[in-house]
Amino acid sequence: MPRSKPTVLKHLALTGLIFAILPLRAADTNAPAAAQIVQLKGDAGGRRFDGIGIVNGGGATSVLLKDYPEPQRSQILDLVFRPKFGASVSALLVEIPGDGNSTQGSMPSHMHTRDDLDYSRGYIWWILREAKKRNPALTLDGAAWSAPGWVGHGNFWSQDAADYYVKWLQGLRRVYGLEFDALGCRNEKGTSYQFAQTLRATLNTNGFEKVKVHAFDNWPANKFDFVKDLTTHTNLRDSIDIISAHTLMEIPPSPEVQALAAQFNKPIWNTEEHIYFKGFDCALRLVEAFNINFIRTGATKVVNWYDIAGLYPMEPYSQDPAMLLARSPWSGHYDIREVLWGYAHYGQFTSIGWQILDGGNGELTGGGTFVTLKSPDNDYSVIIETKNAKTAQPVRFNISGGLSAKNLCVWRSNAKEQFIQQADLKPVDGAFTITLEPGSIYSLSTTTGQQKGSFANIPADKPFPFPYYETFEEYSAPKDWGHLPRYTADIAEAFELTDRPDHQGRCLRQIIPIFPNSWAPEWKPYTILGDDQWQDYEASADIFLNPGNAAGVMGRVNEVGTGYGSVPKGYFLQLGDDGQCRLIVSRGKVDKKKAVGDAEQQALLKAANDDSAGGEKVLGTNQLSNFNPNQWHNLKLRFEGSTIIGLVDDQPVVSATDTLYSHGMAGLLAVPQDKKKLSMPYFDNVLINRPNAPVPPPTSALPGQSPIYSH
């Protein structure tokens, strides 16, 4: 329902956004457009600016970044976090890893079980340390998407979860010397008033009084319904420091919610904005989103999902949200997307603790938006976007109230070129005028030192090394590598470096004993690697099965879920401890609603076994005789055109002809024993090779590929 004019004025007044715009009318329609006039008053007041930034996580978004050689790995981090160089973000929100799929993949928890504790797993600790090293003023924030299944016995909203968070913060403090500024209750999983209070009390009891709690980080239309209850629920009000939610561009907080936030002196944070566009349009819409958040929603901080695409191209959301593509560590190649410079238009011209200047934010009469931020010493920056402008438009800014009288640097981005410095603007008699071109981003600022950071000689891209042979013997200290080998991307649960059960070196193991409390629907534990364009090849691994275990090798995997759920499309050869061998095609989750009137989906429904969430069809089976699971066996999946052959210990045991998938990646699979207990098999000597080719030497690390930790 459209707002009435009084309601709109009330909304603007509540958020401090009424500003003086005095358009000068041209004498006739053929005359040049008169300048819109904006009054910038340094003493007008305004909300504290809590930063702009990015989310790392919510899907193992940077799993391949850790595998980059130096200096490229450091270059990528510099482009995101180094002040006045690249994106120069001021806020970082990370996923606290929880073993379960949370969009593209999963990340290993610090506590797989209640009695387990390890602060060297995964790469998030490393990301936080490297980011903070580059920018000590960077704020650190986080939340869990998934959590181990033992937490609350499957109910996340529990004392277990509060203790789990505290254990993670203790590791961050003791091992890595870092402190969180804020912590969310849980990402996009509803509300729990009791848990917010439990978390606050548990943080206070354990020496984390300064960590602010934000709630509840949801995205649907009812995401702010809890705010009205702060009026009467004083314990809840005292427990929540920040009102937070996602996608405020789509559903902003109402004027009433903004009024209550101001009444309770609680800032509003957008803890996950989404900008899914290509090319420069992504940068333009990002700045538009930042501006509109600060203009209309009362927000003081906005972070966008996500930062560095260090994942395989065929994974969900593998490109469009990210500012930088880091998906070729075996070559050292990376790509900077235009949107990185959209972040720079804010990041290089603002700092946390500045003021979102009342009266300096609004819409341009010719299309576009602007936001003004003021520093404590009266420097100021104006961030402008003209996405919806049709023609050039002049805007005059009148400066008063103690704002700096210094010249303003001008940086502009458009579809042709990004983040290019223009001629300075010199205020005359307390004013300056600029003509804004359509489809552009501008940063005007009395600050200095900005630059368009870059690095020469970025290596050329190369395909994944083929053949590929991983024996895991290079990882003499698995914890130095975060317990993760190069190039594997866990899609569900955790495959970690460990000692072989026969103590004859290193291997890989699925290490999670029970299903996690996952953010997304689960399938089976699996990890992938390789090139999604591979066609005819063999994928093999030695496997060791404990009693009740089943394991598999995967091939021609060309999808790993939609971003909410992890059912793959591809083939797998499965071997159980009873000697039963099965060749299976997984067709991905079949959407029965979409299938109506959709010939392709109808065909999938008809072909798939409906008793399986993955639409799995058994292509062949074989019961091996005299099978002993308590020893190593080689499992191999061979593709030659439409012929698929499964081999155990180099003996063909099952075959089929199938044309559904012609190409895709390789993977390893741990098949659950039942609905509660997971298989924990061992894998060694992973080989991707040409059919019937000799075994090559083990693939070695590249020069410059080094551990992420030194314990």
XYZ file of C-alpha atoms in Angstrom:
711
model
C 0.000 0.000 0.000
C 1.558 3.392 -0.978
C 2.605 5.616 1.895
C 0.823 8.924 2.328
C 2.827 12.127 2.140
C 2.714 12.721 5.934
C 3.956 9.156 6.506
C 6.875 9.659 4.136
C 7.832 12.938 5.827
C 7.604 11.233 9.223
C 9.843 8.435 7.921
C 12.416 10.919 6.658
C 12.339 12.911 9.867
C 12.814 9.782 11.969
C 15.931 8.823 10.057
C 17.356 12.330 9.854
C 17.048 12.460 6.101
C 15.109 15.681 5.402
C 17.516 17.729 3.324
C 17.359 21.006 1.464
C 17.073 20.453 -2.267
C 16.249 23.609 -4.173
C 16.053 22.833 -7.893
C 16.545 25.830 -10.161
C 14.034 25.753 -13.029
C 15.208 26.436 -16.567
C 13.477 29.288 -18.381
C 12.258 26.906 -21.089
C 12.486 23.218 -21.893
C 15.302 23.778 -24.380
C 17.588 25.437 -21.848
C 20.272 23.410 -20.009
C 19.056 21.787 -16.821
C 19.571 23.955 -13.767
C 21.708 22.641 -10.934
C 20.078 20.808 -8.087
C 21.260 22.415 -4.862
C 22.242 20.350 -1.832
C 23.034 21.930 1.523
C 25.882 20.214 3.383
C 25.893 21.407 6.990
C 28.696 20.029 9.115
C 26.811 20.751 12.335
C 23.579 19.045 11.232
C 24.320 15.875 13.200
C 23.736 12.314 12.036
C 24.111 8.630 12.775
C 27.484 7.034 13.480
C 28.882 5.233 10.413
C 29.782 1.645 11.339
C 31.325 0.725 8.003
C 30.800 -1.130 4.755
C 32.182 -4.530 4.050
C 31.834 -8.119 3.059
C 30.919 -11.598 4.211
C 33.481 -14.376 3.953
C 31.718 -17.690 4.376
C 28.166 -18.773 4.188
C 29.404 -21.448 1.829
C 33.154 -22.119 1.929
C 33.507 -19.166 -0.408
C 37.326 -18.983 -0.325
C 38.435 -22.582 0.017
C 40.808 -22.398 -2.979
C 42.359 -19.086 -1.887
C 44.440 -20.858 0.762
C 46.052 -22.932 -2.015
C 47.387 -19.980 -4.025
C 51.139 -19.565 -4.276
C 52.855 -16.449 -3.079
C 52.947 -13.635 -4.030
C 49.510 -14.008 -5.635
C 47.842 -15.103 -2.407
C 48.975 -11.943 -0.633
C 48.081 -9.791 -3.632
C 44.494 -11.023 -3.525
C 44.221 -10.234 0.175
C 45.772 -6.792 -0.365
C 43.202 -5.961 -3.031
C 40.379 -6.673 -0.594
C 41.662 -5.487 2.788
C 44.632 -3.111 2.404
C 43.530 0.473 3.180
C 43.403 2.907 0.268
C 44.554 0.322 -2.217
C 41.685 -1.784 -3.537
C 38.256 -2.421 -2.069
C 39.575 -1.237 1.300
C 36.567 -2.588 3.185
C 36.143 -1.495 6.791
C 34.052 -4.437 8.066
C 34.383 -8.212 7.777
C 31.737 -10.756 8.787
C 32.743 -14.421 8.700
C 30.967 -17.722 9.048
C 31.868 -19.590 12.201
C 32.397 -22.998 10.588
C 30.009 -25.770 11.579
C 30.679 -28.877 9.418
C 27.471 -28.528 7.352
C 26.709 -27.177 3.896
C 25.925 -23.487 4.063
C 25.611 -22.584 0.351
C 28.499 -23.686 -1.872
C 30.105 -26.009 0.615
C 31.034 -26.745 4.215
C 33.871 -25.770 6.530
C 35.286 -27.790 9.445
C 34.262 -26.890 12.978
C 36.627 -26.385 15.890
C 34.508 -28.937 17.830
C 33.362 -31.910 15.756
C 32.193 -33.527 19.003
C 31.520 -32.267 22.511
C 34.919 -33.520 23.701
C 36.861 -32.345 20.652
C 38.657 -28.995 20.362
C 41.090 -27.916 17.646
C 41.899 -24.321 16.730
C 43.870 -25.182 13.609
C 41.065 -26.507 11.392
C 40.009 -24.715 8.234
C 41.049 -21.375 6.828
C 38.743 -18.830 8.526
C 41.228 -18.169 11.331
C 43.817 -17.415 8.648
C 41.478 -15.093 6.737
C 40.750 -13.128 9.912
C 44.409 -12.850 10.822
C 45.497 -11.772 7.338
C 42.667 -9.245 7.025
C 43.343 -7.672 10.403
C 47.086 -7.591 9.718
C 46.431 -5.452 6.661
C 43.934 -3.165 8.352
C 44.105 -3.047 12.164
C 40.994 -0.818 12.183
C 38.915 -3.493 10.434
C 35.924 -4.615 12.523
C 35.375 -8.365 12.928
C 31.961 -9.966 13.165
C 30.529 -13.442 12.653
C 27.779 -15.970 13.102
C 27.143 -19.665 12.612
C 25.252 -21.001 9.633
C 25.642 -24.692 10.539
C 26.797 -26.340 13.743
C 27.843 -29.862 14.755
C 24.974 -32.200 15.519
C 25.930 -32.561 19.185
C 25.140 -28.883 19.812
C 21.845 -28.881 21.689
C 21.326 -32.465 20.482
C 20.243 -30.936 17.171
C 18.529 -27.852 18.650
C 20.864 -24.934 18.021
C 19.022 -22.544 20.361
C 20.686 -23.955 23.472
C 23.280 -23.371 26.138
C 25.465 -25.709 24.088
C 25.491 -23.188 21.234
C 26.406 -20.299 23.531
C 29.273 -22.353 24.983
C 30.287 -23.406 21.458
C 30.543 -19.739 20.453
C 32.606 -18.907 23.532
C 35.040 -21.748 22.815
C 35.520 -20.358 19.301
C 36.107 -16.819 20.596
C 38.611 -18.158 23.122
C 40.598 -19.768 20.308
C 40.476 -16.563 18.294
C 41.846 -14.678 21.298
C 44.404 -17.135 22.668
C 45.824 -18.605 19.473
C 45.421 -15.764 16.980
C 45.396 -12.675 19.196
C 42.165 -11.339 17.705
C 38.889 -10.086 19.168
C 35.427 -9.999 17.676
C 33.580 -6.699 17.784
C 30.165 -8.318 17.340
C 28.477 -11.699 17.074
C 25.178 -12.799 15.555
C 22.848 -15.342 17.172
C 22.582 -17.483 14.029
C 22.312 -16.827 10.325
C 18.813 -16.916 8.788
C 17.287 -19.460 11.153
C 14.478 -17.617 12.869
C 14.445 -16.092 16.333
C 14.927 -17.242 19.902
C 14.471 -14.659 22.617
C 15.802 -17.028 25.237
C 18.954 -17.776 23.238
C 19.774 -14.080 22.783
C 19.659 -13.708 26.558
C 21.630 -16.909 27.119
C 24.303 -15.825 24.654
C 24.672 -12.394 26.247
C 24.996 -13.875 29.726
C 27.479 -16.533 28.574
C 29.654 -13.973 26.797
C 29.684 -11.759 29.899
C 30.553 -14.648 32.212
C 33.523 -15.669 30.048
C 35.184 -12.294 29.576
C 33.576 -11.220 26.318
C 31.495 -8.328 27.661
C 32.698 -6.057 24.856
C 31.406 -8.342 22.087
C 28.120 -6.861 20.914
C 25.241 -9.187 20.090
C 23.215 -8.540 16.932
C 19.889 -10.179 16.180
C 18.361 -11.921 14.389
C 19.867 -11.829 10.865
C 16.821 -13.038 8.953
C 15.568 -12.017 5.504
C 11.772 -12.600 5.156
C 9.091 -9.950 5.562
C 8.705 -10.700 9.282
C 12.398 -10.217 10.059
C 11.784 -7.136 12.237
C 8.716 -8.413 14.104
C 10.778 -8.991 17.244
C 11.658 -5.296 17.566
C 8.243 -4.315 18.968
C 8.744 -6.818 21.792
C 11.813 -4.896 22.977
C 9.371 -2.357 24.386
C 8.114 -4.726 27.081
C 10.800 -7.428 27.187
C 13.535 -5.600 29.070
C 15.852 -8.620 29.412
C 15.747 -9.158 25.666
C 16.303 -5.461 25.049
C 19.340 -5.497 27.337
C 20.752 -8.591 25.609
C 20.582 -7.327 22.018
C 22.977 -4.482 21.218
C 22.236 -4.199 17.490
C 19.107 -4.754 15.411
C 20.230 -6.710 12.371
C 18.691 -8.277 9.291
C 19.457 -9.155 5.688
C 18.492 -7.638 2.327
C 17.233 -4.268 3.549
C 17.108 -3.112 -0.056
C 14.307 -5.608 -0.616
C 12.405 -5.203 2.651
C 13.557 -2.181 4.694
C 12.678 -1.627 8.335
C 9.463 0.336 8.717
C 9.450 3.888 10.121
C 8.112 2.411 13.352
C 11.029 -0.047 13.604
C 13.495 2.752 12.909
C 11.838 4.892 15.579
C 12.106 2.095 18.144
C 15.757 1.493 17.248
C 16.454 5.186 17.843
C 14.452 5.144 21.070
C 16.446 2.196 22.413
C 19.732 3.614 21.075
C 20.384 0.486 19.020
C 21.944 0.808 15.559
C 20.481 -1.060 12.586
C 22.897 -3.228 10.626
C 22.376 -4.901 7.272
C 24.377 -8.061 7.877
C 23.950 -9.471 4.371
C 22.995 -7.505 1.283
C 22.802 -9.365 -2.047
C 23.922 -7.900 -5.376
C 23.881 -10.554 -8.115
C 24.782 -8.810 -11.371
C 27.466 -8.975 -14.021
C 30.155 -6.556 -15.120
C 30.070 -2.900 -14.156
C 26.345 -3.193 -13.471
C 27.295 -5.092 -10.313
C 29.484 -2.202 -9.098
C 26.839 0.388 -9.919
C 24.102 -1.533 -8.140
C 26.366 -2.182 -5.153
C 26.893 1.538 -4.571
C 23.188 2.138 -5.148
C 22.465 -0.498 -2.481
C 24.896 1.072 -0.003
C 23.408 4.514 -0.623
C 19.782 3.430 -0.330
C 20.556 1.514 2.845
C 21.953 4.659 4.439
C 19.215 6.899 3.008
C 16.069 4.879 3.642
C 16.656 2.111 6.167
C 18.379 3.834 9.063
C 21.278 1.394 8.741
C 24.715 2.360 10.009
C 26.576 -0.653 8.594
C 26.145 -2.749 5.443
C 28.034 -5.906 4.483
C 27.525 -7.662 1.167
C 27.704 -11.401 0.488
C 30.410 -12.292 -0.533
C 34.042 -11.228 -1.113
C 36.516 -13.674 -2.743
C 35.296 -16.427 -5.062
C 37.919 -19.013 -4.227
C 35.798 -21.926 -5.398
C 35.175 -24.000 -8.488
C 33.286 -22.329 -11.370
C 30.450 -24.855 -11.434
C 29.551 -24.271 -7.789
C 26.495 -22.101 -6.984
C 27.086 -18.328 -6.978
C 30.633 -18.880 -8.186
C 31.051 -15.468 -9.816
C 28.440 -12.746 -9.811
C 28.438 -11.693 -6.130
C 32.219 -11.740 -5.655
C 34.667 -8.871 -6.152
C 37.549 -11.153 -7.059
C 37.783 -14.570 -8.705
C 40.490 -16.780 -7.195
C 39.694 -20.193 -8.647
C 42.946 -21.224 -10.283
C 45.572 -21.716 -7.558
C 47.442 -24.253 -9.686
C 48.261 -21.387 -12.094
C 48.279 -18.401 -9.716
C 45.832 -16.585 -11.981
C 43.066 -14.407 -10.550
C 40.545 -11.933 -11.961
C 39.451 -8.590 -10.527
C 35.779 -7.900 -11.149
C 34.475 -4.385 -11.680
C 32.499 -4.533 -8.438
C 35.733 -4.379 -6.428
C 35.976 -0.731 -7.417
C 32.412 -0.174 -6.279
C 33.548 -1.093 -2.779
C 36.553 1.208 -3.213
C 34.259 4.194 -3.817
C 33.202 3.810 -0.184
C 36.156 1.995 1.359
C 38.876 4.442 0.291
C 36.911 7.561 1.281
C 35.345 6.698 4.646
C 36.235 5.295 8.050
C 34.261 3.722 10.861
C 33.304 6.373 13.407
C 32.470 9.002 10.804
C 28.985 10.505 10.701
C 26.269 9.883 8.121
C 25.538 13.569 7.750
C 21.910 14.602 8.153
C 20.772 16.597 5.140
C 23.586 15.234 3.007
C 21.813 12.129 1.785
C 19.060 11.711 -0.739
C 17.965 11.254 -4.318
C 19.066 13.217 -7.349
C 16.311 14.869 -9.346
C 17.828 13.582 -12.575
C 18.198 10.011 -11.291
C 20.580 8.550 -8.751
C 21.447 8.900 -5.073
C 24.084 10.504 -2.868
C 25.360 9.999 0.673
C 27.625 12.338 2.626
C 29.850 11.191 5.471
C 31.836 13.488 7.779
C 34.977 12.713 9.772
C 35.525 13.887 13.378
C 37.908 16.572 12.076
C 35.385 17.854 9.486
C 36.738 16.183 6.373
C 33.911 14.804 4.304
C 33.164 12.506 1.376
C 30.158 12.382 -0.937
C 29.406 9.035 -2.599
C 27.180 9.328 -5.678
C 25.662 6.896 -8.168
C 23.620 7.775 -11.276
C 22.299 4.351 -12.302
C 18.839 5.684 -13.162
C 19.921 8.941 -14.794
C 19.197 9.455 -18.480
C 21.299 12.560 -19.121
C 24.072 14.542 -17.477
C 22.959 16.612 -14.475
C 24.682 19.454 -12.605
C 24.550 19.436 -8.805
C 25.675 22.314 -6.594
C 26.821 21.569 -3.043
C 26.732 24.435 -0.539
C 29.131 23.857 2.373
C 28.691 25.228 5.880
C 28.710 24.267 9.540
C 32.449 23.846 9.885
C 33.043 21.409 7.022
C 36.534 21.480 5.547
C 37.164 24.129 2.895
C 39.888 22.026 1.232
C 39.787 21.020 -2.413
C 37.967 17.784 -3.149
C 39.494 14.912 -5.066
C 37.147 13.288 -7.581
C 37.201 9.605 -8.535
C 34.823 8.198 -11.122
C 33.819 4.769 -12.445
C 31.687 3.913 -15.448
C 31.237 0.949 -17.758
C 34.312 1.953 -19.769
C 36.793 2.481 -16.947
C 36.721 2.043 -13.200
C 38.137 4.093 -10.357
C 39.875 6.838 -12.323
C 40.894 10.095 -10.681
C 39.450 13.252 -12.246
C 40.369 16.917 -11.813
C 39.964 18.249 -8.281
C 37.035 20.446 -7.323
C 37.846 23.775 -5.661
C 35.075 25.252 -3.522
C 34.418 28.926 -4.213
C 32.480 31.009 -1.701
C 31.535 27.864 0.183
C 30.178 25.927 -2.777
C 31.144 23.703 -5.665
C 29.282 22.308 -8.658
C 29.818 19.050 -10.476
C 28.156 17.687 -13.603
C 27.329 14.020 -13.172
C 27.227 11.658 -16.128
C 24.589 8.908 -16.194
C 25.520 5.327 -15.339
C 28.458 6.362 -13.164
C 29.845 6.255 -9.641
C 31.571 9.259 -8.064
C 33.484 9.769 -4.838
C 34.174 13.384 -3.880
C 36.360 13.874 -0.825
C 38.570 16.290 1.068
C 40.702 13.277 2.069
C 43.777 12.180 0.127
C 45.904 9.109 -0.496
C 43.527 7.057 -2.632
C 44.951 4.833 -5.356
C 43.886 2.185 -7.817
C 46.017 -0.639 -6.528
C 47.249 -3.269 -8.941
C 49.944 -5.855 -9.475
C 51.907 -6.566 -12.612
C 52.454 -9.940 -14.223
C 49.449 -11.875 -12.971
C 50.103 -15.413 -14.258
C 48.050 -16.698 -17.174
C 45.209 -19.060 -16.382
C 45.798 -22.791 -16.824
C 43.497 -25.797 -16.533
C 43.598 -28.030 -13.489
C 46.725 -30.243 -13.662
C 46.048 -33.534 -15.419
C 46.825 -36.263 -14.592
C 46.575 -35.519 -10.886
C 47.949 -37.799 -8.176
C 47.634 -36.905 -4.468
C 49.308 -39.170 -1.924
C 48.973 -36.710 1.010
C 52.572 -37.360 2.039
C 53.631 -33.735 1.591
C 51.517 -32.643 4.558
C 53.891 -33.677 7.336
C 52.140 -31.303 9.765
C 48.445 -31.300 8.762
C 47.541 -28.547 11.237
C 49.835 -26.132 9.378
C 47.574 -26.595 6.369
C 44.349 -26.251 8.336
C 44.028 -30.056 8.014
C 42.924 -29.473 4.399
C 44.811 -30.705 1.318
C 45.206 -28.578 -1.763
C 42.325 -28.278 -4.217
C 39.657 -30.338 -2.450
C 36.401 -28.468 -1.823
C 34.194 -30.058 0.813
C 30.562 -29.730 -0.204
C 29.133 -31.401 2.902
C 30.811 -32.339 6.184
C 34.617 -32.424 6.545
C 37.390 -34.383 4.825
C 40.585 -33.838 6.802
C 44.220 -34.841 6.639
C 45.052 -37.499 9.207
C 47.303 -40.490 9.851
C 46.501 -43.715 8.038
C 44.915 -46.396 10.233
C 47.921 -48.625 9.525
C 50.277 -45.750 10.494
C 51.949 -45.898 7.080
C 51.801 -42.184 6.306
C 49.087 -39.607 5.702
C 45.619 -39.903 4.180
C 42.252 -38.144 4.044
C 39.261 -39.015 6.218
C 35.646 -37.943 6.502
C 35.792 -36.970 10.139
C 32.208 -36.062 11.175
C 30.463 -38.828 13.183
C 26.844 -37.596 13.029
C 24.872 -35.314 10.738
C 25.419 -31.645 11.576
C 22.748 -29.151 12.457
C 23.000 -27.851 8.923
C 21.886 -24.521 7.489
C 20.948 -26.208 4.196
C 19.368 -29.598 3.455
C 21.975 -32.369 3.574
C 22.637 -35.226 1.150
C 25.781 -37.227 1.897
C 29.305 -36.129 2.890
C 31.417 -35.488 -0.200
C 34.289 -33.408 -1.502
C 35.221 -32.472 -5.077
C 38.262 -31.483 -7.116
C 39.351 -31.073 -10.709
C 37.899 -29.600 -13.889
C 34.212 -29.647 -14.778
C 35.107 -30.000 -18.478
C 36.810 -33.367 -18.025
C 35.127 -36.039 -20.174
C 36.909 -39.398 -20.518
C 39.060 -40.213 -17.499
C 39.496 -42.444 -14.477
C 38.908 -41.278 -10.908
C 40.275 -43.631 -8.287
C 41.248 -43.778 -4.628
C 42.357 -46.331 -2.086
C 39.687 -46.653 0.601
C 39.703 -48.170 4.087
C 36.304 -49.043 5.555
C 35.560 -49.371 9.235
C 32.663 -51.640 10.236
C 29.396 -50.206 8.975
C 31.134 -47.791 6.566
C 30.554 -47.239 2.871
C 32.584 -44.990 0.573
C 32.676 -43.962 -3.032
C 34.513 -42.189 -5.813
C 32.645 -39.704 -7.952
C 33.021 -38.576 -11.550
C 31.500 -36.276 -14.133
C 30.125 -34.161 -11.281
C 28.749 -31.044 -12.934
C 26.528 -29.605 -10.191
C 26.771 -29.649 -6.403
C 23.402 -28.229 -5.438
C 21.518 -25.024 -5.967
C 22.917 -22.983 -3.083
C 20.331 -24.344 -0.661
C 20.971 -28.067 -0.580
C 23.937 -30.098 -1.756
C 22.569 -32.892 -3.958
C 25.001 -33.324 -6.889
C 24.564 -34.255 -10.508
C 27.047 -36.907 -11.544
C 28.031 -40.559 -11.138
C 29.471 -42.435 -8.205
C 30.795 -45.906 -7.494
C 29.940 -47.002 -3.947
C 31.469 -49.837 -1.936
C 30.172 -50.989 1.463
C 31.832 -52.948 4.227
C 29.669 -55.930 3.212
C 31.278 -56.020 -0.241
C 28.247 -54.651 -2.058
C 29.282 -52.446 -4.988
C 26.815 -50.081 -6.655
C 27.130 -47.799 -9.689
C 24.734 -44.861 -9.319
C 23.767 -41.751 -11.230
C 22.607 -38.819 -9.106
C 20.313 -36.523 -11.036
C 20.153 -33.696 -8.518
C 17.085 -32.809 -6.551
C 13.977 -32.975 -8.721
C 11.674 -29.982 -8.264
C 8.201 -31.471 -8.543
C 6.541 -28.066 -8.647
C 8.703 -26.924 -11.528
C 8.122 -30.216 -13.297
C 4.570 -29.258 -14.216
C 4.726 -28.341 -17.890
C 8.496 -28.732 -17.997
C 9.486 -31.578 -20.310
C 13.022 -31.889 -18.944
C 11.879 -32.047 -15.336
C 9.101 -34.484 -16.259
C 11.695 -36.744 -17.839
C 13.831 -36.585 -14.714
C 10.864 -37.488 -12.568
C 10.111 -40.476 -14.743
C 13.710 -41.686 -14.864
C 14.657 -41.065 -11.239
C 13.938 -43.297 -8.292
C 11.457 -41.310 -6.253
C 12.560 -42.945 -3.001
C 15.731 -40.855 -2.954
C 16.195 -37.154 -2.305
C 18.878 -37.056 -4.942
C 16.869 -38.697 -7.662
C 19.431 -41.505 -7.585
C 19.181 -44.290 -10.114
C 21.134 -47.501 -9.660
C 22.869 -48.398 -12.936
C 24.388 -51.654 -11.712
C 25.288 -53.709 -8.656
C 27.673 -56.514 -7.723
C 28.151 -58.446 -4.509
C 31.866 -59.111 -3.992
C 32.715 -62.473 -2.407
C 35.245 -62.965 0.391
C 35.441 -59.198 0.911
C 37.457 -57.932 3.886
C 36.702 -54.291 4.787
C 39.519 -53.895 7.319
C 42.179 -53.346 4.692
C 42.858 -50.975 1.831
C 40.991 -51.466 -1.455
C 41.257 -49.449 -4.646
C 38.012 -48.077 -6.019
C 38.037 -46.764 -9.607
C 35.426 -45.152 -11.850
C 36.253 -45.150 -15.574
C 34.511 -43.039 -18.254
C 34.864 -43.718 -21.982
C 32.095 -41.995 -23.910
C 28.785 -43.410 -22.710
C 30.476 -46.463 -21.168
C 30.996 -46.319 -17.414
C 32.944 -49.038 -15.617
C 33.485 -49.536 -11.906
C 36.575 -51.404 -10.740
C 37.626 -52.729 -7.337
C 41.299 -53.570 -6.929
C 41.668 -53.156 -10.709
C 39.017 -55.787 -11.463
C 35.887 -54.643 -13.350
C 32.873 -55.371 -11.163
C 30.054 -53.260 -12.591
C 29.383 -51.374 -15.821
C 26.646 -49.434 -17.544
C 25.861 -47.324 -20.566
C 24.481 -43.889 -19.749
C 24.466 -40.595 -21.652
C 23.059 -38.194 -19.065
C 26.377 -36.532 -18.169
C 29.287 -36.214 -20.575
C 31.693 -34.197 -18.415
C 32.402 -33.076 -14.880
C 34.701 -33.119 -11.868
C 35.917 -35.932 -9.618
C 35.074 -36.423 -5.977
C 35.148 -38.597 -2.858
C 32.037 -39.743 -1.034
C 31.252 -41.096 2.443
C 27.913 -42.906 2.422
C 25.908 -42.581 5.684
C 25.130 -45.764 7.620
C 21.667 -44.537 8.604
C 19.758 -41.291 9.161
C 21.788 -40.431 12.252
C 25.260 -41.924 11.891
C 27.791 -40.945 9.227
C 30.475 -43.109 7.628
C 34.027 -42.120 8.455
C 36.129 -43.933 5.825
C 39.749 -43.218 4.941
C 40.963 -42.228 1.448
C 44.478 -42.333 0.038
C 46.321 -42.149 -3.286
C 43.660 -40.136 -5.102
C 44.324 -40.358 -8.846
C 42.644 -38.706 -11.813
C 44.144 -40.079 -15.008
C 43.470 -41.121 -18.583
C 41.746 -44.497 -18.921
C 44.236 -47.371 -18.593
C 47.214 -44.987 -18.366
C 50.229 -45.707 -16.137
C 50.362 -44.116 -12.700
C 52.252 -40.780 -12.860
C 54.545 -39.396 -10.153
C 52.743 -37.680 -7.263
C 51.744 -34.097 -7.998
C 53.995 -31.701 -6.102
C 53.293 -28.304 -4.607
C 54.084 -25.291 -6.751
C 56.863 -22.902 -5.751
C 55.327 -20.477 -3.291
C 52.516 -22.772 -2.164
C 52.982 -22.711 1.577
C 51.059 -23.585 4.756
C 48.601 -21.041 6.102
C 49.604 -21.571 9.736
C 52.797 -22.033 11.678
C 52.055 -23.566 15.063
